[in-house]
CSV table of C-alpha atoms and ligand atoms in Angstrom, one decimal:
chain,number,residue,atom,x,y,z
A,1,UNK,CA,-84.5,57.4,206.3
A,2,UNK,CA,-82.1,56.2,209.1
A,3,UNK,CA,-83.6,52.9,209.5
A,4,UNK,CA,-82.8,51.9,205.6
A,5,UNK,CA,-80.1,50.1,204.4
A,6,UNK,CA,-78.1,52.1,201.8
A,7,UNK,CA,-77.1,50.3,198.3
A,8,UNK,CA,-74.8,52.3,196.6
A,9,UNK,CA,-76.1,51.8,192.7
A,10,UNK,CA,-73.2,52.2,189.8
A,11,UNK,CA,-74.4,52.7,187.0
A,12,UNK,CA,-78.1,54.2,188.0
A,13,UNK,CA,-78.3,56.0,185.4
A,14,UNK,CA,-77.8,53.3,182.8
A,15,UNK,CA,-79.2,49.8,182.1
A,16,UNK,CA,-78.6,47.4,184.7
A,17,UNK,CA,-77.9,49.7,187.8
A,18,UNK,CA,-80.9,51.9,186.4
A,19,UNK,CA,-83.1,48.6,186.7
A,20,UNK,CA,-81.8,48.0,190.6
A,21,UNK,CA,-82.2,51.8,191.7
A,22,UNK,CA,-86.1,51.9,190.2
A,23,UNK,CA,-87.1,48.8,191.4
A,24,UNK,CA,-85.9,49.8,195.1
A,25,UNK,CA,-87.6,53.0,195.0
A,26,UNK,CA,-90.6,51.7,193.7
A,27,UNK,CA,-91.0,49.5,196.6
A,28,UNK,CA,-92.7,51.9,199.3
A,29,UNK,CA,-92.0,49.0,201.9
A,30,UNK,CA,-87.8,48.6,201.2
A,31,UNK,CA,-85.6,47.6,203.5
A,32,UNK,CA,-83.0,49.6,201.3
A,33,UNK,CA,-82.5,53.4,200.3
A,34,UNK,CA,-80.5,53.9,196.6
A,35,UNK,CA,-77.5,55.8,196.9
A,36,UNK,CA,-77.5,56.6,193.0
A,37,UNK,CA,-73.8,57.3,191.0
A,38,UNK,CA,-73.7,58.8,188.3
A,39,UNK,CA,-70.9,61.6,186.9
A,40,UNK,CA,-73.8,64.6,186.2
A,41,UNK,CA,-76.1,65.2,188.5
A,42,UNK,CA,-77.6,67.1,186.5
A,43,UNK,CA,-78.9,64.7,183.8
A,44,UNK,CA,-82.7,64.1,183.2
A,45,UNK,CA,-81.8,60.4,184.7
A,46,UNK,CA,-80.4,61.8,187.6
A,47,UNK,CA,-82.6,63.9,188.4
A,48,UNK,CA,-85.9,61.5,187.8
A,49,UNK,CA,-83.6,59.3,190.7
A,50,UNK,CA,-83.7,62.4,192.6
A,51,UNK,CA,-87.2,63.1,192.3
A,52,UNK,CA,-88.0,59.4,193.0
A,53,UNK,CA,-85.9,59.9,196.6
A,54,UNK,CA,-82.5,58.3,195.6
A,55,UNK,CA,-79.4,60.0,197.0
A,56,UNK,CA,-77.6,61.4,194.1
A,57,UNK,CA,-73.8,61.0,194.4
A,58,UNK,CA,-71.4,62.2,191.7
A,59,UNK,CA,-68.8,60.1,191.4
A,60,UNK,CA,-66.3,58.5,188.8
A,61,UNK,CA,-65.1,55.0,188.9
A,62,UNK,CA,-61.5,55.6,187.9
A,63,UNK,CA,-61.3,58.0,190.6
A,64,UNK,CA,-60.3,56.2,194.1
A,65,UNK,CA,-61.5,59.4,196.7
A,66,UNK,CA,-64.7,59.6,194.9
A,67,UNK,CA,-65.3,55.5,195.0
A,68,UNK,CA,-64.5,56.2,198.4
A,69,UNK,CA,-66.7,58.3,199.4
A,70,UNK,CA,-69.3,56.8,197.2
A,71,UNK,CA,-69.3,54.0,199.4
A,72,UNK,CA,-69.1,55.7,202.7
A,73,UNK,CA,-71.6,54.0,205.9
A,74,UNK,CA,-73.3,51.8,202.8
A,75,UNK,CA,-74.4,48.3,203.3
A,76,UNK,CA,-74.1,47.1,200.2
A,77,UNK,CA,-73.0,47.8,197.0
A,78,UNK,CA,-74.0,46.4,193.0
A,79,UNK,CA,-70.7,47.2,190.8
A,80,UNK,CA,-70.9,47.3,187.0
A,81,UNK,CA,-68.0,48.4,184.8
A,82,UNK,CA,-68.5,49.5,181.2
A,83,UNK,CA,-66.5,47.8,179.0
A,84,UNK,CA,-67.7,49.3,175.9
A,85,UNK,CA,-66.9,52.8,177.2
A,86,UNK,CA,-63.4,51.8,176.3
A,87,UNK,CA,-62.9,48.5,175.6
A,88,UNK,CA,-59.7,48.1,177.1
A,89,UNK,CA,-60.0,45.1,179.5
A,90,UNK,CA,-56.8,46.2,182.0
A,91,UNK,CA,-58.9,49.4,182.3
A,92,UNK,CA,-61.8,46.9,183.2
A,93,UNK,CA,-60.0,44.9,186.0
A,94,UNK,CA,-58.0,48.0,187.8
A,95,UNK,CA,-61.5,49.5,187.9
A,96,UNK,CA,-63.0,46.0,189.0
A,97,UNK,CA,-60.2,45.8,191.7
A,98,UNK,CA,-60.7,49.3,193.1
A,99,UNK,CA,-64.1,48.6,193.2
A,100,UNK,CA,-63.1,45.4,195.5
A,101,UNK,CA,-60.6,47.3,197.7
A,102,UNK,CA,-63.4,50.2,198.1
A,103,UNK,CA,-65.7,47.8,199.6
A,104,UNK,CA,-63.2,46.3,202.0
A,105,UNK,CA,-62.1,49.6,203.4
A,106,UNK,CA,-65.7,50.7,203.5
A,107,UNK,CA,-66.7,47.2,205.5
A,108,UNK,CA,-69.3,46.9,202.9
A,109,UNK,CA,-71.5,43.8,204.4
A,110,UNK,CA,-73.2,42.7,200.4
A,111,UNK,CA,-71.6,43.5,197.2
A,112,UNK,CA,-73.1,42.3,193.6
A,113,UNK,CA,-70.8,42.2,191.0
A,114,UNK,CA,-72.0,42.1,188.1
A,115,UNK,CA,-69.7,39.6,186.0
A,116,UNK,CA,-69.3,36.9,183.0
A,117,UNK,CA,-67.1,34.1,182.8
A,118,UNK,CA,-63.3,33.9,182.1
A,119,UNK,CA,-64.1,32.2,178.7
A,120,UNK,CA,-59.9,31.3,178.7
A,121,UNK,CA,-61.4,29.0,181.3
A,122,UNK,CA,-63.2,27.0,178.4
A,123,UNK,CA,-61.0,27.8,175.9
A,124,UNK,CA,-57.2,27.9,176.5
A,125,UNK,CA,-55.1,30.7,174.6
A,126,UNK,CA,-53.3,28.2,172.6
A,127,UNK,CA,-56.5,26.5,171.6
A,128,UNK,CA,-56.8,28.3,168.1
A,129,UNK,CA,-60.4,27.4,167.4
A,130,UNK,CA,-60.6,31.3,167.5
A,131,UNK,CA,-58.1,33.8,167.7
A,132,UNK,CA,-56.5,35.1,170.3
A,133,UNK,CA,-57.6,39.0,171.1
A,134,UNK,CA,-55.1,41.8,172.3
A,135,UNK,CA,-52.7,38.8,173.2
A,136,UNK,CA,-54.0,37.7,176.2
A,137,UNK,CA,-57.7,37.3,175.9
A,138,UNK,CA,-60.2,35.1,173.7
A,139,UNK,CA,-63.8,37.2,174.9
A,140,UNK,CA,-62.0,40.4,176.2
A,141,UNK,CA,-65.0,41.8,177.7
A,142,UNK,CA,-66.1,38.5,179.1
A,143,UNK,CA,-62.5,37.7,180.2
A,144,UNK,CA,-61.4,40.6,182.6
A,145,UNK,CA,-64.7,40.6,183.9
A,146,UNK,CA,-64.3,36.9,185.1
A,147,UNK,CA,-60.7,37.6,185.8
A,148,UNK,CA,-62.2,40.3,188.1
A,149,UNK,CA,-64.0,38.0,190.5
A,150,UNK,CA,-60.8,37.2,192.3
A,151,UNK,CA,-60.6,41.2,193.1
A,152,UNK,CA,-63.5,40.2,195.8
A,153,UNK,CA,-62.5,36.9,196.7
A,154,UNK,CA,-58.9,37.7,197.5
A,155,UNK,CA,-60.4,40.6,199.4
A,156,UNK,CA,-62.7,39.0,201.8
A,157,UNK,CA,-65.7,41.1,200.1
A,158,UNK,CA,-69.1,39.3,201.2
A,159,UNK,CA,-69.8,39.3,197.1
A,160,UNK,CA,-72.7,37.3,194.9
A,161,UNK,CA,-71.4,37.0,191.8
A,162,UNK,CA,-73.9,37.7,189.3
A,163,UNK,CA,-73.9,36.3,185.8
A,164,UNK,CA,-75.5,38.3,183.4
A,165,UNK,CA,-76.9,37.4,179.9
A,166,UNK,CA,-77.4,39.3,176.3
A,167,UNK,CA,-79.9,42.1,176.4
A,168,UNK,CA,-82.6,42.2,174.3
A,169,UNK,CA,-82.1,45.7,174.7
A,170,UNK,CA,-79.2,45.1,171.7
A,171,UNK,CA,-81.6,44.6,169.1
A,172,UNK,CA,-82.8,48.5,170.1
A,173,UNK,CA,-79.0,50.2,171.2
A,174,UNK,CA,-76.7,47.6,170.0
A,175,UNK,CA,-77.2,47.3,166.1
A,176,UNK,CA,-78.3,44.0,166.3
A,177,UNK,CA,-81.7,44.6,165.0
A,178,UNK,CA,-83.2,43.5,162.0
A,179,UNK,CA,-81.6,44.7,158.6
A,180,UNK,CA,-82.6,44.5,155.0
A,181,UNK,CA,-80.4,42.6,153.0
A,182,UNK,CA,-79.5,42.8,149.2
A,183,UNK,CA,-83.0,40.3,148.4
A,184,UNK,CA,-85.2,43.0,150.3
A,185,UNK,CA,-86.0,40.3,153.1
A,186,UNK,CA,-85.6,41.6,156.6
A,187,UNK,CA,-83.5,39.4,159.0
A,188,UNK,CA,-81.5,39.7,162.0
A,189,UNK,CA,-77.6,38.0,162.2
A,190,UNK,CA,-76.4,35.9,165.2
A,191,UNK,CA,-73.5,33.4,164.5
A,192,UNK,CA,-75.4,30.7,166.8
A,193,UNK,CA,-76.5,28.0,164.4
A,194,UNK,CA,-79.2,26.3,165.8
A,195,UNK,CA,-78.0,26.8,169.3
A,196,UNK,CA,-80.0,28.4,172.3
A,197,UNK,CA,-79.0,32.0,174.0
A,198,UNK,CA,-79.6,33.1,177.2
A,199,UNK,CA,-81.0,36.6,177.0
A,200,UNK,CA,-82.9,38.9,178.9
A,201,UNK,CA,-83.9,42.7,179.1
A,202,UNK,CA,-81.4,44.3,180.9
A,203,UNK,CA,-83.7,46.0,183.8
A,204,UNK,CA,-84.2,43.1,184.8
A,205,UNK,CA,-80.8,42.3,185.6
A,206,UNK,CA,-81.5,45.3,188.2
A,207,UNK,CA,-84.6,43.9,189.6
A,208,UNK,CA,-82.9,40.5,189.9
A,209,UNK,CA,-80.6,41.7,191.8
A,210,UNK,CA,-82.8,43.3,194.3
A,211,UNK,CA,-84.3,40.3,194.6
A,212,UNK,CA,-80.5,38.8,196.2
A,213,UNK,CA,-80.0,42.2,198.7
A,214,UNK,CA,-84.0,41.1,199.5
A,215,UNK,CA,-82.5,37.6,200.0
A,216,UNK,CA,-79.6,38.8,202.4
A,217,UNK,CA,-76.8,36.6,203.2
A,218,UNK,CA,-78.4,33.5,201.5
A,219,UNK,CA,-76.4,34.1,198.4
A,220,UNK,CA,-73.4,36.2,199.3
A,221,UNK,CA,-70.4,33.6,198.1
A,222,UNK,CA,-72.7,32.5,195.5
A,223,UNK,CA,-72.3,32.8,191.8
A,224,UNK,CA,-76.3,33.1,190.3
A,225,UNK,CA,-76.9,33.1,186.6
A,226,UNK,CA,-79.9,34.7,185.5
A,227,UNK,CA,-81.8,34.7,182.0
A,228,UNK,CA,-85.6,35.6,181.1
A,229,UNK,CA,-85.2,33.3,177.6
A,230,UNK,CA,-83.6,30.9,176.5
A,231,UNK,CA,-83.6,31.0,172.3
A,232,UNK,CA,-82.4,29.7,169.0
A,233,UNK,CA,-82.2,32.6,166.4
A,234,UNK,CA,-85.2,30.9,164.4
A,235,UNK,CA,-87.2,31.7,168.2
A,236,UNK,CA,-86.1,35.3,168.3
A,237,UNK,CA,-86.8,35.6,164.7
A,238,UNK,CA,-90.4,34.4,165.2
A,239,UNK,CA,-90.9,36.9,168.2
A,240,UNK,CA,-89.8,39.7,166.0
A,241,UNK,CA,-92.1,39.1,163.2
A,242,UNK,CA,-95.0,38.8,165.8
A,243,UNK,CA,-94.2,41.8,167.7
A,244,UNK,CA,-93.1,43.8,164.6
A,245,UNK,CA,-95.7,42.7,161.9
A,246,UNK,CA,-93.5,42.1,159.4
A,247,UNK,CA,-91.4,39.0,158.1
A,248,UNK,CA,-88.0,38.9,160.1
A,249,UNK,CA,-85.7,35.8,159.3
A,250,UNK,CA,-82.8,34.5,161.2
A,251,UNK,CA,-79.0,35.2,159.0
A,252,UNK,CA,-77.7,32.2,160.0
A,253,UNK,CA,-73.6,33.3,159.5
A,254,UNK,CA,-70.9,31.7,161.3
A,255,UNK,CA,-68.7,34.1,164.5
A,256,UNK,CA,-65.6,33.9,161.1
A,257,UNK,CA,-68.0,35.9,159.2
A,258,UNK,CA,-69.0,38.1,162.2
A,259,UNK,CA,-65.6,38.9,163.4
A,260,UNK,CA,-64.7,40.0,159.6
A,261,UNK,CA,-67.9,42.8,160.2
A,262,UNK,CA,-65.0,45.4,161.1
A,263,UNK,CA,-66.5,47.5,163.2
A,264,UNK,CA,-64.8,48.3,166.8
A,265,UNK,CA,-65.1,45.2,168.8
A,266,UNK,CA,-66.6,42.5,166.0
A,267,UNK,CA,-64.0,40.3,166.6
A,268,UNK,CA,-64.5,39.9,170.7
A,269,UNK,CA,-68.7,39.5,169.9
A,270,UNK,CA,-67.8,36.9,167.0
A,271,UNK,CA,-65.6,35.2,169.6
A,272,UNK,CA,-68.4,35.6,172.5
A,273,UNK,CA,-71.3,34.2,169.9
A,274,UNK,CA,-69.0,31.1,169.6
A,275,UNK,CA,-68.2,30.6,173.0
A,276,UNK,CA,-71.8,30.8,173.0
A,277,UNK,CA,-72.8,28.6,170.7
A,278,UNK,CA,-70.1,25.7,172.0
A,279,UNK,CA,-70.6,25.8,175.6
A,280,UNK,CA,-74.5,26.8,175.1
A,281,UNK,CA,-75.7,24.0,177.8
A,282,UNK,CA,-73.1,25.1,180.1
A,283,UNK,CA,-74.0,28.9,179.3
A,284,UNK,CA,-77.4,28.2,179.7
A,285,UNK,CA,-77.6,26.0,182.5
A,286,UNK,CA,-75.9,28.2,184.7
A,287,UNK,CA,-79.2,31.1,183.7
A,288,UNK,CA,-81.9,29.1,185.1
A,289,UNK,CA,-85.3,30.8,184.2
A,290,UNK,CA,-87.2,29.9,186.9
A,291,UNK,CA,-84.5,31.0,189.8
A,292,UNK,CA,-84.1,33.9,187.9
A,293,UNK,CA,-87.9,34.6,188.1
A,294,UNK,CA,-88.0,33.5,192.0
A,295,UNK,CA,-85.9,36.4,192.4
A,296,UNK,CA,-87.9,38.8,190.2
A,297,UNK,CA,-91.3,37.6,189.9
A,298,UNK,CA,-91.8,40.6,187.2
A,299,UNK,CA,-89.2,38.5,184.6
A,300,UNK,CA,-90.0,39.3,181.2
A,301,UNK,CA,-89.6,36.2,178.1
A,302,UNK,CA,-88.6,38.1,174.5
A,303,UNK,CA,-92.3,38.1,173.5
A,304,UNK,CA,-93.9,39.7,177.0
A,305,UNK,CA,-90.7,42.4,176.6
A,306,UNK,CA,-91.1,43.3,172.7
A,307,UNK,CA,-94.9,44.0,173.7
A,308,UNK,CA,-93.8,46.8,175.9
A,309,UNK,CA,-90.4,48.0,173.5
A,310,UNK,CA,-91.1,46.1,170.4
A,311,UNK,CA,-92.2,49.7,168.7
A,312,UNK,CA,-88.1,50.7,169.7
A,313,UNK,CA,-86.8,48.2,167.4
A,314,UNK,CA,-86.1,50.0,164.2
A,315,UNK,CA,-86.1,48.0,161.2
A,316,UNK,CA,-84.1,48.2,157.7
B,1,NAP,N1,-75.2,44.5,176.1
B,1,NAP,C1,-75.3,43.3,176.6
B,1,NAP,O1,-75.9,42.4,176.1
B,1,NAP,C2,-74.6,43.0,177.9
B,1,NAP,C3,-74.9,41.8,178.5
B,1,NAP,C4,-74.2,41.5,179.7
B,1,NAP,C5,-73.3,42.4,180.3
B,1,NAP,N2,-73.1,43.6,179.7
B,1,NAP,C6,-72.1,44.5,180.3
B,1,NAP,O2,-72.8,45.6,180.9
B,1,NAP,C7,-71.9,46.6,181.2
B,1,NAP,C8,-72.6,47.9,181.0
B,1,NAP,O3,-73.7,48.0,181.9
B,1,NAP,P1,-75.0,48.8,181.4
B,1,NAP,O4,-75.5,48.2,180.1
B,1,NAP,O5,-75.9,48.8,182.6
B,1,NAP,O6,-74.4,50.3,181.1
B,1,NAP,P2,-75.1,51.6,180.5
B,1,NAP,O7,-76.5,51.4,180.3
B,1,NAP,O8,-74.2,52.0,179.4
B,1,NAP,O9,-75.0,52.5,181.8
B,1,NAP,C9,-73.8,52.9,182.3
B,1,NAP,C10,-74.0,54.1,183.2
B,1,NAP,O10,-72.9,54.1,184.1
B,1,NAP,C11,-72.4,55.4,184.2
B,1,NAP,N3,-71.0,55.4,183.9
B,1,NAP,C12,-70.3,55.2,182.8
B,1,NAP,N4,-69.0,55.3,183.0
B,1,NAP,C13,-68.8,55.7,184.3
B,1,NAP,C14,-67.7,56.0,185.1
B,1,NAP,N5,-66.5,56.0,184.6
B,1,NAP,N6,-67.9,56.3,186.4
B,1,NAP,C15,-69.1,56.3,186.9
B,1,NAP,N7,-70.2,56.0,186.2
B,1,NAP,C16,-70.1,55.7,184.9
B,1,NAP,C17,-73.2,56.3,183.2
B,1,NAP,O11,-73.9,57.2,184.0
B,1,NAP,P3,-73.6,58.7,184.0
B,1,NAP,O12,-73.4,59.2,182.6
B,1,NAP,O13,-74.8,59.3,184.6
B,1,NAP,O14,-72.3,58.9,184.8
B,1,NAP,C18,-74.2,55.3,182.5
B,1,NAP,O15,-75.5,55.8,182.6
B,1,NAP,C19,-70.7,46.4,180.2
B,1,NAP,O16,-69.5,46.2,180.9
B,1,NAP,C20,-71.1,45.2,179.4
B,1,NAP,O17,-70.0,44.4,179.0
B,1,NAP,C21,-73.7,43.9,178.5
């Protein structure tokens, strides 16, 4: 379609860029085609984009001539990077800053990035209210990701810089569902006292972000936070016991006992949680509901999303 504007989709095959590419080629009257990367074409989630009239592009992020040509004659661009693939924040930002210099070469005129704050920001290295992770970070995946923004910036890159929020998609993929303890009673753990979190279901990250290439250059320079809830662990143990049928309480632990967990990167999500928890009204604030829902329309709260993926949480 030569008249279309062409968004090159990272990640289209996953969560966030698979929520962007769908919700463009559902719309039978967009201004915008979905140039889809992904590193196998040949995947069922590939090929569904294929089917749906996505361009299917197979590319690798850590390899410059492919980003290149990823990006070729594109307007815009939505860039993710994926942390826990490797979990090595320097791998983050060089990927972050090709990503940047890929877009200036290409003369990209809208890039999303899809980003978190630089929590050092908040927290100082040398404030030891939590540790310090990997020497130079207190929330790595958070951290390089903020870090990152200056990638675009420095670069001239028309950018919005879009602040994401938990998915409720963890308590499916992430192990943070509800677990039986030694009593029998089923809870789920979040080190956030009595605090609020700003979640939402990771597609509709995607279809938010449709909503700002819909919106043009209204919000390129802009940072927008977006969240479809806003809740206390009590809230989101309430919502599970409706959707779920059975009694879920809310393990009330503090981000100490969640960083001692063990498993590969505990410590950066007890550290997150408690950045969380002590900047929650600036964390929240920043995720207004109701701009987020301007831009998608279709927002889901916890409760409207567990109706359609409650049945995916497995319990015990
Ligand atoms: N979990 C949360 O609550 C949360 C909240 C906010 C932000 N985040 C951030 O979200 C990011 C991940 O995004 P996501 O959840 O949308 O990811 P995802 O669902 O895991 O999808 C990632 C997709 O990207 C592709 N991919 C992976 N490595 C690639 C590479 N080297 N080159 C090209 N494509 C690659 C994969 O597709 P192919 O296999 O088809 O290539 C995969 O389908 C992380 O950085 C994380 O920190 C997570």
């Amino acid at each position: 379609m030569p008249n279309k504007k062409t968004i090159a989709v990272f990640g289209a095959t996953g969560a966030q860029g698979g929520g962007l590419a769908h919700a463009i080629l559902n719309d039978q009257n967009s201004e915008f085609t979905v140039r889809a990367i992904t590193r196998d074409a040949n995947s069922d989630k590939a090929k569904q984009l294929a089917q749906k009239g996505a361009d299917v592009i197979t590319a690798d992020i850590d390899d410059p001539n492919a980003l290149k040509k990823a990006l070729d004659g594109a307007y815009g661009a939505y860039f993710v990077t994926f942390f826990w693939a490797h979990m090595s924040p320097e791998k983050e930002m060089a990927e972050a800053k090709a990503m940047a210099q890929a877009a200036k070469e290409a003369g990209l005129k809208h890039v999303i990035w899809s980003t978190l704050e630089d929590t050092r920001e908040y927290i100082p290295l040398n404030d030891d209210r939590m540790p310090t992770l990997m020497e130079k970070y207190k929330v790595p995946h958070f951290d390089a990701k903020g870090e990152s923004n200056k990638f675009f910036t420095e670069a001239g890159v028309p950018t919005t810089f879009l602040l994401t929020s938990f998915y409720y998609d963890n308590f499916i993929y992430f192990g943070m569902g509800p677990k039986k303890g030694e009593d029998g009673k089923l809870t789920i753990t979040l080190p956030m006292g009595d605090r609020k979190l700003a979640m939402i279901a990771a597609e509709d990250i995607g279809k938010c972000a449709y909503g700002i290439f819909k919106r043009g250059e209204e919000l390129i320079g802009k940072t927008v936070g977006i969240a479809g809830d806003h809740l206390s662990g009590n809230e989101v143990a309430k919502a599970l016991t409706a959707a779920i049928g059975q009694e879920i309480g809310y393990n009330k632990i503090s981000p100490a006992i969640f960083r001692s967990f063990g498993f590969p990167g505990a410590d950066d999500l007890g550290n997150m949680f408690q950045f969380n928890h002590d900047f929650a009204d600036d964390f929240n604030g920043k995720r207004d509901i109701a701009f987020s829902k301007a831009l998608n329309p279709e927002i889901r709260s916890f409760s409207r999303w567990l109706e359609e993926y409650g049945n995916q949480i497995s319990v015990g």
